[in-house]
Amino acid sequence: MERLVLLLVRVASWLFTTCYLTNDFENPNFRERLRETVESLLDLKVVPVFNENDAISTRKAPYEDSSGIFWDNDSLAGLLAIELKADLLVLLSDVDGLYSGPPSEPQSKIIHTYIKEKHHSEITFGDKSRVGRGGMTAKVKAAFVASNSGTPVVITSGFASQSILRVLQGEKIGTLFHKDASLWEPSKDVSAREMAVAARECSRRLQNLSSDERKKILLDVADALEANEDLIRAENEADVLAAQDAGYEKSLVARLTLKPGKIASLAKSIRTLAHMEDPINQILKRTEVAENLVLEKTSCPLGVLLIVFESRPDALVQIASLAIRSGNGLLLKGGKEAMRSNTILHKVITDALPGSVGKRLIGLVTSRDEIADLLKLDDVIDLVIPRGSNKLVSQIKASTKIPVLGHADGVCHVYIDKSADMDIAKRIVMDAKIDYPAACNAMETLLVHKDLIKSPGLDDILISLKTEGVSIYGGPVAHEVLSIPKADSFHHEYSSMACTVEFVDDVQSAIDHIHRYGSAHTDCIVTTDSKVAETFLRQVDSAAVFHNASTRFSDGARFGLGAEVGISTGRIHARGPVGVEGLLTTRWIMRGSGQVVNGDKDVAYTHKNLPLQ
Amino acid sequence: MERLVLLLVRVASWLFTTCYLTNDFENPNFRERLRETVESLLDLKVVPVFNENDAISTRKAPYEDSSGIFWDNDSLAGLLAIELKADLLVLLSDVDGLYSGPPSEPQSKIIHTYIKEKHHSEITFGDKSRVGRGGMTAKVKAAFVASNSGTPVVITSGFASQSILRVLQGEKIGTLFHKDASLWEPSKDVSAREMAVAARECSRRLQNLSSDERKKILLDVADALEANEDLIRAENEADVLAAQDAGYEKSLVARLTLKPGKIASLAKSIRTLAHMEDPINQILKRTEVAENLVLEKTSCPLGVLLIVFESRPDALVQIASLAIRSGNGLLLKGGKEAMRSNTILHKVITDALPGSVGKRLIGLVTSRDEIADLLKLDDVIDLVIPRGSNKLVSQIKASTKIPVLGHADGVCHVYIDKSADMDIAKRIVMDAKIDYPAACNAMETLLVHKDLIKSPGLDDILISLKTEGVSIYGGPVAHEVLSIPKADSFHHEYSSMACTVEFVDDVQSAIDHIHRYGSAHTDCIVTTDSKVAETFLRQVDSAAVFHNASTRFSDGARFGLGAEVGISTGRIHARGPVGVEGLLTTRWIMRGSGQVVNGDKDVAYTHKNLPLQ
């Protein structure tokens, strides 16, 4: 019953209203009485509501020169906050907060933390200001006064759901004013956004260099890495020691460690990249549209990439060199366990960039930016490439509108047809499962033609798997026939020394099974019947489909693509193992001599393919 | 004060609890007293809370055979709902509703409307059921009982925010049980999803046909359209009359109308498409990875496309023929004003599809499915192509995780350099603005080198624009210099006889302006200085960049791409005017002879480019 009573008191307390004259605040006695009254009311759990009285408020005196005068509820709120030493003042507006320009302009962005030194020149106030609302001007002025006196202020929308509660819970909505804001780290969102914008500008300059100049940058980066090997190794050792001290898993520590020779091998692969054919500004197609009107489709960088990677500092080097090669700007977000390694690698690489491009081509996001905040920057980042666990990839895919290049699942199948050469089948199955069981291109499910049930060849394969330590689970049929434990699900990536086995009626049921339960990554058929093989190769709708070759070949380096960006199971843009071309888009360039469309009445279209020069 | 009192009564009324014996419901007197008591309480605005008493409830008797016995809160709720003739029973669970299988399996989908005939066989109950939760079994049984007796039931999550309110507001969350559900139209989500899945299966069969067979389908479709012209025109006229009666805008009615000769021209363009080189199963790249290990990159369909189009029924024909040509499955969602036209066109086209492919290759979504529901099907739809207003495109981009091919804005620029041939400049500016002002490739902003201020050439252009009826607005400089009204924003697509003019210092400031305010669609430079032209062509980062040619050329047909899918300002997948290739992805096919990776110790990689056969 006590709870109810308390509730009732609170409910009854909402509507206590008082009014003040505009210049009351200049009177010290008044201010003292006000403070005492409000404190007493609050002790009684009564929430007072204050309101400015339009009829008697003055609008003539300038606010700045008379801190004891208010002429609207915003200035009243600011004065009250100071007087009552409020912990926080929340000003509710009809927009989400303070914008850098009129909210209708696409380049206007909400300012999450107002920093006077930074934002004051950006924003002008008043009726014709870029901010555009008189109401906002009053709120910002009230926020200056209150925050400078020690009460932090948040301006946010009064229309958004539960905005006051969300501010109290520390959610980053609206615009925060705090007297120490300029001493803080750069505000999260602003800094990552600025890094992305700067990376795009640098990438445009990079794209403008000659092919030889871009090549030289890569060679300089390779030299710089080797020249700074001791420094890099020292920082990496510090990370490794810290990770060991913190009791991180052994596998993480292993991934974190730059092994001896790693710097040299990274430098070597960068030099290989430097000497490959320049992928950008290539003419992919040339068409004579009409006389003296020539159209070219050319390759160009995507723009700005965001790479989210875990542990491996070598990924930073690989990705940075791929970005330089493809003319892209880059934001890197590494794991905090590799912070020192990433910082030194980033410094060495960006120090090697020429002034004509600018160090900000590659940004290392080291502030407390959360991945979730970076993933909101879909207007300034063109592609996200997650390098890490399936969980990381899935989370990123689920929480961004930026296109993601990668794959969450790798449920790869090997299907042994009745016509298979069982020696080949054994070799492929063993390699596909055992060569690197945690790889995304490792076999997770072995499908076997039903005619091979209890055949010596299949028994040999199953025994070999078990001998190597592979746990075998069965689908409904195999579970019965082979008396093995039942698999929980056919759509399961063990990523370890385990696999599922199931029998199917024929190649068509194998294909159906793969379509139903697979992840469209890499699937393989083992058969000597070329007609059956072609059926499988033609029908299986996965990024990579193999005949008589291990699924482990599904890899950029093994495919001969040079450096690998990742493996994509998406169907848009790039699919399967992706090399530099996954970081490119195209541009149409047309050179004319004054041609106009004019209802297509005058132009004699020829649409002739021209040689690519 | 009255409000407050009312509030207090309601607050005080929440905690009235009663308990019942499990078999009380078998007693008619008890049931009558129960009903009367609850009604009296409700009249007093008291909300009774019921709870099953674990200590005395029986778990032995089977629920089905004894409708007067309950043994948990779910069955109690079902019985109470019947007894009190409740308008709605909401059962709260810890999952979002009833799934077709274990919620952890990716192919399990929430069932939005339970239809006994359809779902009963799909789902098995009990501890080891595919539904997986004993608690859900009890809820579903209670839902059967209550809904069969006339009280609709929604099972939804008790953890989701405001789920009860959202159910009451009619939002489609959870699983609905209703005794008439089987008589309704197929439930929204299920039907569109099923259509998408069926379209994918048919597309796989279509892809498997020979190139000649696919060609024949297109020719058959063209013939069928011509053979059914009278029927199609009759249905279209009915739509047009209805739209006129309904008072739709003239421009909409015009777009809706299939003009005389339109069917013939559609048939002709389908025949052109039929005779073009087959875009799928093309080998794009061939590599010898190692001896007897050959890798091919081949073209293949994306999968399932969703086209959302407004008014124009001819768009249905174009898109359907493009889908057939590219081997894709298709869902079509047209405007309701074109319902009869779309229905007959869809029927004529799908009737022409061979049984080996299946009519369900192309689904016309005619049920009450909302676009928002279709846009949620990101696991079964690969690409959305909106064909309609900028608003439609923007809304779709903002509300789906499916990749969208299209463009929201077309803020195209023409920059007149100081070295321009002013006759060419005039011709291009007039065409770019006037040829079709509503087109996305029409000029919206004219940038002019500052040296041309008050030059006769520029004055001539401005006068000609005005003479043709174009309203001219100025940026800050042009507004002053030319004494013209000020433009509200540089990022503005007039889509009408209006444009913005501004002066810039040189080609570099023109480029910066375009990067800052443009939409990366199509931009043009007019100059006789080839060095300046190349700077512009190389640096402007838009989908199409022209020298001395009208922006209006930015179009699939004028580019010679054949049928146009759309114009993309995205940087991923396809960019600029997009032909059939925008509906394709790639597949890697590898043919080996038993090769395995085995830590890359045995394979001698050759990575030799092979001719494309």
mmCIF file of C-alpha atoms in Angstrom, chain A residues 36 149 166 174 325 329 371 399 436 572 608:
data_model
loop_
_atom_site.group_PDB
_atom_site.id
_atom_site.type_symbol
_atom_site.label_atom_id
_atom_site.label_comp_id
_atom_site.label_asym_id
_atom_site.label_seq_id
_atom_site.Cartn_x
_atom_site.Cartn_y
_atom_site.Cartn_z
ATOM 1 C CA GLU A 36 14.335 28.055 -0.765
ATOM 2 C CA SER A 149 27.874 28.648 -15.045
ATOM 3 C CA ARG A 166 16.866 8.954 -23.062
ATOM 4 C CA GLY A 174 20.434 16.223 -29.162
ATOM 5 C CA ARG A 325 46.446 0.711 -54.842
ATOM 6 C CA GLY A 329 40.175 6.589 -48.658
ATOM 7 C CA ILE A 371 31.402 0.566 -34.135
ATOM 8 C CA SER A 399 23.122 -2.861 -38.008
ATOM 9 C CA TYR A 436 42.280 -25.560 -41.839
ATOM 10 C CA ILE A 572 25.488 -7.478 -55.310
ATOM 11 C CA LYS A 608 29.775 1.402 -82.404
#
